[in-house]
XYZ file of C-alpha atoms in Angstrom:
512
model
C 85.187 62.160 169.468
C 81.893 60.921 167.977
C 79.064 63.534 168.422
C 75.441 63.051 168.166
C 73.940 64.288 164.867
C 71.682 66.718 166.535
C 70.017 69.956 165.245
C 71.995 73.155 165.782
C 69.544 74.369 168.354
C 69.920 71.210 170.529
C 73.096 70.453 172.477
C 74.024 66.758 173.331
C 73.687 67.555 177.034
C 70.082 68.816 176.549
C 69.266 65.888 174.313
C 70.448 63.320 176.827
C 68.676 65.224 179.585
C 65.389 65.066 177.611
C 65.933 61.307 177.070
C 66.401 60.844 180.760
C 63.198 62.812 181.429
C 61.446 60.554 178.872
C 62.607 57.575 180.920
C 61.203 59.042 184.113
C 57.851 59.729 182.397
C 57.660 56.183 181.010
C 58.444 54.737 184.434
C 55.750 56.822 186.026
C 53.156 55.723 183.427
C 54.027 52.071 183.995
C 53.771 52.387 187.710
C 50.514 54.385 187.486
C 48.980 51.779 185.144
C 49.994 49.010 187.520
C 48.566 50.775 190.523
C 45.337 51.308 188.675
C 45.172 47.574 187.707
C 45.919 46.657 191.260
C 43.055 48.952 192.451
C 40.657 47.360 189.927
C 41.480 43.868 191.256
C 43.893 42.892 188.512
C 46.938 42.551 190.704
C 50.206 41.235 189.373
C 51.272 37.717 190.260
C 54.419 39.028 191.831
C 53.724 42.625 192.990
C 56.775 42.826 195.164
C 59.098 41.957 192.390
C 57.507 44.616 190.186
C 57.828 47.376 192.761
C 61.429 46.270 193.343
C 62.017 46.564 189.643
C 60.442 50.045 189.523
C 62.503 51.179 192.495
C 65.760 49.890 190.876
C 64.878 51.601 187.535
C 64.002 54.871 189.314
C 67.342 54.844 191.195
C 69.130 54.148 187.908
C 67.359 57.113 186.290
C 68.214 59.379 189.183
C 71.846 58.320 189.258
C 72.047 58.807 185.479
C 70.853 62.391 185.753
C 73.185 63.461 188.529
C 76.361 61.534 187.693
C 79.267 63.598 186.149
C 79.504 62.133 182.633
C 81.810 64.730 181.009
C 84.511 62.152 180.507
C 82.328 59.993 178.223
C 81.534 60.756 174.671
C 77.989 61.602 173.843
C 77.332 58.476 171.825
C 78.808 56.320 174.637
C 76.464 57.902 177.130
C 73.514 57.277 174.841
C 74.534 53.663 174.135
C 74.964 52.867 177.851
C 71.624 54.416 178.633
C 69.817 52.549 175.876
C 71.428 49.288 176.999
C 70.207 49.793 180.513
C 66.673 50.608 179.177
C 66.531 47.466 177.110
C 67.720 45.292 180.069
C 65.124 46.789 182.341
C 62.221 46.481 179.883
C 63.107 42.846 179.099
C 63.336 42.146 182.869
C 59.945 43.757 183.369
C 58.536 41.533 180.543
C 59.848 38.388 182.180
C 58.523 39.433 185.599
C 55.030 39.608 184.000
C 55.000 36.303 182.104
C 57.217 36.859 179.104
C 56.615 38.245 175.666
C 52.915 37.462 175.836
C 52.401 40.093 178.612
C 52.775 42.892 176.097
C 55.408 44.723 178.102
C 57.977 43.996 175.363
C 56.223 46.676 173.264
C 57.668 49.270 175.617
C 60.976 48.715 173.849
C 59.690 50.427 170.705
C 59.343 54.016 172.049
C 62.814 53.816 173.712
C 64.351 52.511 170.447
C 62.542 55.282 168.542
C 63.866 58.040 170.793
C 67.366 56.622 170.704
C 67.251 56.344 166.882
C 66.234 59.999 166.659
C 69.362 60.940 168.485
C 71.865 58.540 166.919
C 73.124 57.833 163.458
C 72.108 54.811 161.345
C 74.559 52.214 162.538
C 73.964 52.921 166.146
C 70.151 52.756 165.632
C 70.546 49.283 164.183
C 72.911 48.429 167.098
C 70.223 49.371 169.597
C 67.649 47.182 167.705
C 70.198 44.306 167.723
C 70.722 44.723 171.426
C 66.979 44.495 172.049
C 66.562 41.529 169.739
C 69.408 39.514 171.341
C 67.942 40.097 174.805
C 64.437 39.210 173.575
C 65.513 35.981 171.967
C 67.730 35.080 174.969
C 64.776 35.696 177.306
C 62.548 33.531 175.153
C 65.045 30.696 175.009
C 65.569 30.868 178.742
C 61.820 30.812 179.479
C 61.395 27.066 179.821
C 58.047 27.475 181.597
C 56.342 28.676 178.332
C 57.545 26.512 175.467
C 55.693 26.688 172.175
C 55.550 28.339 168.825
C 53.230 31.094 169.974
C 55.925 32.640 172.187
C 58.482 32.222 169.447
C 56.202 33.846 166.886
C 55.490 36.821 169.109
C 59.193 37.199 169.794
C 59.947 37.143 166.078
C 57.365 39.821 165.420
C 58.686 41.967 168.315
C 62.284 41.629 167.008
C 61.076 42.649 163.551
C 59.198 45.596 165.010
C 62.385 46.679 166.877
C 64.439 46.742 163.571
C 61.650 48.424 161.622
C 61.099 51.043 164.307
C 64.812 51.896 164.555
C 65.294 51.997 160.827
C 62.188 54.093 160.043
C 62.808 56.499 162.887
C 66.459 56.893 161.910
C 65.391 57.477 158.266
C 62.825 60.111 159.274
C 65.288 61.765 161.593
C 67.854 61.994 158.820
C 65.267 63.554 156.537
C 64.351 66.015 159.243
C 67.955 66.932 159.793
C 68.555 67.481 156.118
C 65.371 69.504 155.867
C 66.549 71.637 158.816
C 69.987 72.191 157.215
C 68.293 73.127 153.926
C 65.967 75.563 155.734
C 68.977 77.143 157.633
C 70.832 77.443 154.405
C 67.891 78.984 152.540
C 67.198 81.341 155.497
C 70.803 82.525 155.479
C 70.716 83.038 151.723
C 67.476 84.980 152.054
C 68.904 87.195 154.803
C 71.998 87.890 152.673
C 69.739 88.699 149.683
C 67.601 90.859 151.847
C 70.636 92.813 153.157
C 71.934 93.158 149.632
C 68.557 94.446 148.371
C 68.248 96.858 151.320
C 71.752 98.106 150.623
C 71.187 98.494 146.883
C 67.833 100.210 147.569
C 69.275 102.763 149.923
C 71.948 103.712 147.378
C 69.549 104.349 144.537
C 69.305 107.989 143.458
C 65.595 107.481 142.841
C 63.055 107.689 145.739
C 61.626 104.142 145.885
C 58.404 103.368 147.916
C 56.497 100.063 147.997
C 52.765 100.810 148.564
C 49.829 98.472 148.982
C 46.416 99.094 147.523
C 45.284 101.017 150.597
C 48.044 103.528 150.205
C 50.002 102.157 153.174
C 53.843 102.321 152.743
C 55.527 98.936 153.182
C 59.048 99.835 152.319
C 61.040 102.914 151.292
C 64.653 104.128 150.937
C 66.711 107.109 152.012
C 65.849 109.317 149.056
C 62.091 108.755 149.663
C 62.559 110.076 153.218
C 64.127 113.248 151.747
C 61.100 113.826 149.427
C 58.545 112.711 152.015
C 59.841 113.628 155.481
C 56.771 111.995 157.246
C 57.138 108.628 155.578
C 57.113 105.522 157.793
C 56.409 101.831 157.418
C 52.773 100.984 157.967
C 51.677 104.610 157.544
C 49.357 105.989 154.896
C 50.640 109.155 153.157
C 48.049 111.575 151.629
C 50.804 112.736 149.298
C 50.732 109.347 147.559
C 46.986 109.542 146.792
C 47.518 110.682 143.186
C 49.876 107.786 142.523
C 47.451 105.207 144.118
C 44.668 106.659 142.035
C 46.743 106.308 138.901
C 47.532 102.682 139.801
C 43.869 101.843 140.268
C 43.052 103.527 136.989
C 45.744 101.698 135.039
C 45.520 98.329 136.743
C 48.600 96.074 136.589
C 50.169 97.943 133.615
C 53.331 99.915 134.311
C 52.946 103.598 133.733
C 54.708 107.026 133.914
C 53.547 109.265 136.724
C 54.060 112.850 137.797
C 52.658 115.064 140.548
C 53.566 118.121 142.597
C 54.307 117.360 146.267
C 55.482 119.877 148.821
C 56.308 122.320 146.013
C 58.406 119.732 144.251
C 57.512 118.513 140.724
C 58.010 114.711 140.909
C 58.296 112.459 137.874
C 58.846 108.698 137.631
C 57.206 105.426 136.985
C 54.810 103.065 138.669
C 55.546 99.308 138.654
C 52.757 96.930 139.954
C 54.162 94.007 141.953
C 52.014 91.187 140.577
C 53.824 88.356 142.387
C 53.097 89.502 145.882
C 50.327 87.915 147.997
C 48.527 91.234 148.432
C 48.379 93.814 145.674
C 51.188 96.278 145.881
C 53.095 98.681 143.662
C 56.626 100.142 143.565
C 57.003 103.891 142.965
C 60.244 105.207 141.466
C 60.322 108.969 141.783
C 62.794 111.823 141.033
C 62.573 115.535 141.706
C 62.454 117.272 138.338
C 64.811 119.929 139.661
C 67.377 117.173 140.503
C 67.083 115.740 137.054
C 67.576 119.184 135.455
C 70.563 119.705 137.733
C 72.090 116.387 136.723
C 71.519 117.214 133.088
C 73.166 120.612 133.569
C 76.183 118.969 135.300
C 76.557 116.404 132.560
C 76.386 119.139 129.921
C 78.949 121.194 131.758
C 81.186 118.215 132.090
C 80.889 117.604 128.358
C 81.476 121.267 127.640
C 84.513 121.196 129.886
C 86.069 118.290 128.019
C 85.341 120.083 124.742
C 86.817 123.370 125.873
C 89.937 121.640 127.214
C 90.492 119.935 123.896
C 89.905 123.239 122.049
C 92.298 124.995 124.379
C 95.066 122.606 123.698
C 94.456 122.858 119.971
C 94.493 126.660 120.114
C 97.697 126.940 122.059
C 99.907 125.382 119.433
C 99.214 127.786 116.540
C 98.931 130.606 119.085
C 102.567 129.903 120.140
C 103.605 130.043 116.524
C 101.822 133.297 115.901
C 103.371 134.871 119.001
C 106.880 133.739 117.970
C 106.369 135.076 114.424
C 105.269 138.425 115.854
C 108.413 138.586 117.981
C 110.600 137.893 114.880
C 108.675 140.573 112.875
C 109.169 143.061 115.771
C 112.944 142.543 115.769
C 113.193 143.506 112.095
C 110.518 146.277 112.119
C 112.011 149.618 110.789
C 109.090 151.959 111.371
C 106.507 152.753 114.065
C 103.566 151.425 112.067
C 105.078 147.884 111.954
C 106.036 147.985 115.633
C 102.493 149.079 116.514
C 100.950 146.184 114.476
C 103.279 143.603 116.048
C 102.444 144.995 119.562
C 98.761 144.533 118.796
C 99.456 140.926 117.683
C 101.448 140.232 120.881
C 98.823 141.881 123.168
C 96.019 139.758 121.639
C 97.985 136.546 121.656
C 98.712 137.075 125.336
C 95.008 137.742 125.917
C 93.989 134.513 124.073
C 96.695 132.665 125.952
C 95.338 133.887 129.241
C 91.862 132.899 128.155
C 93.128 129.397 127.314
C 94.866 129.140 130.685
C 91.629 130.043 132.460
C 89.613 127.562 130.481
C 92.097 124.867 131.438
C 91.891 125.961 135.070
C 88.143 125.686 134.870
C 88.483 122.097 133.606
C 90.730 121.223 136.560
C 88.188 122.408 139.149
C 87.108 118.900 140.092
C 90.628 117.735 141.030
C 90.544 118.835 144.634
C 93.357 117.900 146.996
C 91.913 119.182 150.281
C 94.365 119.926 153.127
C 94.501 121.756 156.422
C 95.645 125.351 155.681
C 96.408 127.758 158.573
C 95.122 131.095 157.206
C 97.643 133.282 158.879
C 100.534 131.593 157.083
C 98.687 131.251 153.799
C 97.746 134.889 153.702
C 101.227 136.087 154.598
C 102.681 134.016 151.788
C 100.063 135.257 149.375
C 100.557 138.963 150.218
C 104.358 138.497 149.787
C 103.813 136.935 146.321
C 101.248 139.561 145.363
C 103.669 142.310 146.187
C 106.365 140.765 144.036
C 103.997 140.781 141.041
C 102.575 144.218 141.896
C 105.483 146.170 143.380
C 103.443 149.291 144.075
C 101.112 147.151 146.270
C 103.872 146.344 148.823
C 102.736 147.186 152.326
C 99.308 148.426 151.138
C 97.329 145.120 151.333
C 96.205 144.704 154.952
C 94.856 141.712 156.815
C 92.638 141.570 159.865
C 91.852 138.437 161.897
C 88.719 138.215 164.047
C 89.522 134.560 164.733
C 93.195 133.894 165.447
C 94.831 130.568 164.631
C 91.970 129.410 162.404
C 92.602 126.848 159.662
C 90.437 125.797 156.660
C 90.044 122.575 154.684
C 90.869 123.640 151.157
C 92.979 122.916 148.117
C 96.059 125.083 148.439
C 96.342 125.903 144.695
C 92.636 126.649 144.449
C 92.700 129.016 147.479
C 95.717 130.830 146.055
C 93.964 131.199 142.715
C 90.800 132.571 144.342
C 92.701 135.032 146.497
C 94.770 136.137 143.546
C 91.700 136.875 141.441
C 89.934 138.862 144.198
C 93.022 140.763 145.295
C 93.897 141.689 141.699
C 90.364 142.968 141.020
C 90.343 144.893 144.314
C 93.745 146.476 143.551
C 92.695 147.400 140.056
C 89.414 149.047 141.097
C 90.642 150.655 144.365
C 92.637 153.828 145.110
C 95.872 151.840 145.380
C 96.822 153.552 148.619
C 97.774 151.973 151.956
C 94.775 149.979 153.209
C 92.776 150.332 150.098
C 92.661 146.593 149.900
C 91.892 144.687 153.121
C 91.390 140.994 153.806
C 89.238 140.211 156.884
C 89.091 136.677 158.416
C 86.162 135.681 160.654
C 84.510 132.520 161.960
C 80.935 131.780 162.738
C 78.572 128.756 162.821
C 81.437 126.365 161.984
C 82.403 128.237 158.791
C 85.362 130.566 158.094
C 84.914 133.729 156.000
C 87.608 135.629 154.050
C 86.223 138.959 152.952
C 88.235 141.004 150.393
C 87.387 144.779 150.494
C 88.502 147.632 148.337
C 87.673 151.331 148.596
C 86.493 151.572 145.013
C 82.924 152.445 143.755
C 81.841 148.774 143.774
C 79.961 146.793 141.123
C 77.158 148.630 139.296
C 73.705 147.296 140.112
C 73.070 146.418 136.463
C 76.071 144.189 136.336
C 75.647 142.366 139.714
C 73.135 139.689 138.504
C 75.684 138.698 135.785
C 78.826 139.034 137.895
C 79.657 135.366 138.125
C 78.496 134.307 134.643
C 81.206 132.945 132.315
C 82.567 135.247 129.604
C 80.718 138.281 131.062
C 83.120 141.233 131.453
C 82.982 144.929 131.400
C 86.652 145.439 130.400
C 88.123 145.101 126.981
C 91.177 143.273 128.357
C 89.242 140.753 130.508
C 88.134 137.280 129.632
C 85.022 137.138 131.851
C 86.109 133.885 133.413
C 87.983 135.054 136.578
C 85.102 135.326 139.023
C 83.243 132.376 137.409
C 86.266 130.140 137.917
C 86.812 131.474 141.471
C 83.206 130.564 142.423
C 83.469 127.140 140.797
C 86.723 126.424 142.746
C 85.108 127.567 145.976
C 82.117 125.294 145.442
C 84.419 122.407 144.521
C 86.059 122.729 147.929
C 82.687 122.778 149.804
C 82.693 126.620 150.074
C 80.927 129.592 148.471
C 81.826 132.934 146.908
C 79.443 135.870 146.673
C 79.416 139.605 146.290
C 78.324 141.776 149.309
C 77.257 145.287 148.322
C 77.679 148.105 148.802
C 81.175 148.902 147.628
C 83.732 146.380 146.434
C 83.397 143.414 148.824
C 83.643 139.700 147.963
C 83.239 137.034 150.683
C 84.653 133.525 150.454
C 83.187 130.994 152.823
C 85.242 127.889 153.696
C 84.949 124.820 155.841
C 86.820 124.782 159.166
C 89.603 122.207 159.295
C 89.134 119.936 162.319
C 92.173 118.524 164.090
């Protein structure tokens, strides 16, 4: 089915309805002008015929607007309507004395409107229809022979073709311009969405500010640094940056200031291509930068220590094996004592290597839902197998029954093992000397490991979780440090709760 080449915002039904309304307006104007001439004494030669024509055209317009035309294609409806218009205008022209009456010029606006709605070949078809009827009317008008009428008809025919062609051409340009505008608008919207998405995911706080200090645009990180920021609002906190901009002009510059207790650093970029003067501020909290640098340094250190640990393990294994061979052939106590020292220290170094490797694996979190009652029962059973004298002496108490946590199973086992081993080592090793309490509050689960020992000395407490800090000759100083790192990697926390020996592990609740 041939469709009218209309703009996307105009349906064929509406376009044809507008054309019919245009017919009604033109008919009203013609009748009004005729009535005015009649009132001024310039009556038509055959007034009855004119009013009969007007009535017939009005009835045709009314019928055209109410008839159900869904079965006809849009272009067919338009062509039939234009054909009826041409016939009625030519008939009006003949009723008023032929082409010299000037009524033939009414064909031009009808052809122009039709050419706006139709494609090129149909626009020329409508001009041809009008031309054929004009020439036929002139040939049939035997009462007015002569070259004058023929010349006027020729000019009117030419005007019909020119009007249709020019209007169709302009309509085509308008349609192409509209398509181009829609395409460019869609591209700009996509680009704007992409820019907004990229802006929101920047780790820098980005603010676009005009020369009055009014915020025009900002991202999520900017809202974190400036909680009161809003579009179209002036922020007093930005005054130092605006002053710096006015001082430096359009030259980019580094900036820094203290806002809400935060030391902010960044850069200022004037936006010279905007219609009004504006600048873009890219800011970072110095504490965040220092934290990122620390994490990068720790990551590099972790990779280095992992490589060193692997390199140490190979010769360490050879040393341990050689010590075992020497111990088998030792024939006096001095040699056996020396080999025992070698084995003890190789085991200590091997344990240190294992803890360094565990520290390097802290970021590999496989979180799962762990019911604490089952996890603790399994852990106490395994702990009793490794520490036979602890069997039945490690107790558990649940303030919140049936609670589950979101945690890496291996990480939780390693943390519990470290805390329970320390508690058993420093406690009285009697029944109930080590106790694990489970509680829940404010959407968090706490596991508290108690022992009945003397607790951690006050001088050691500030350094308790520092790596390689130990008060024992056999310790590596990495146990508690690794335990805290694993807790934080799982979204939890580990801290010491004086007085006495009490460590609390905080975990996220697992939601069903």
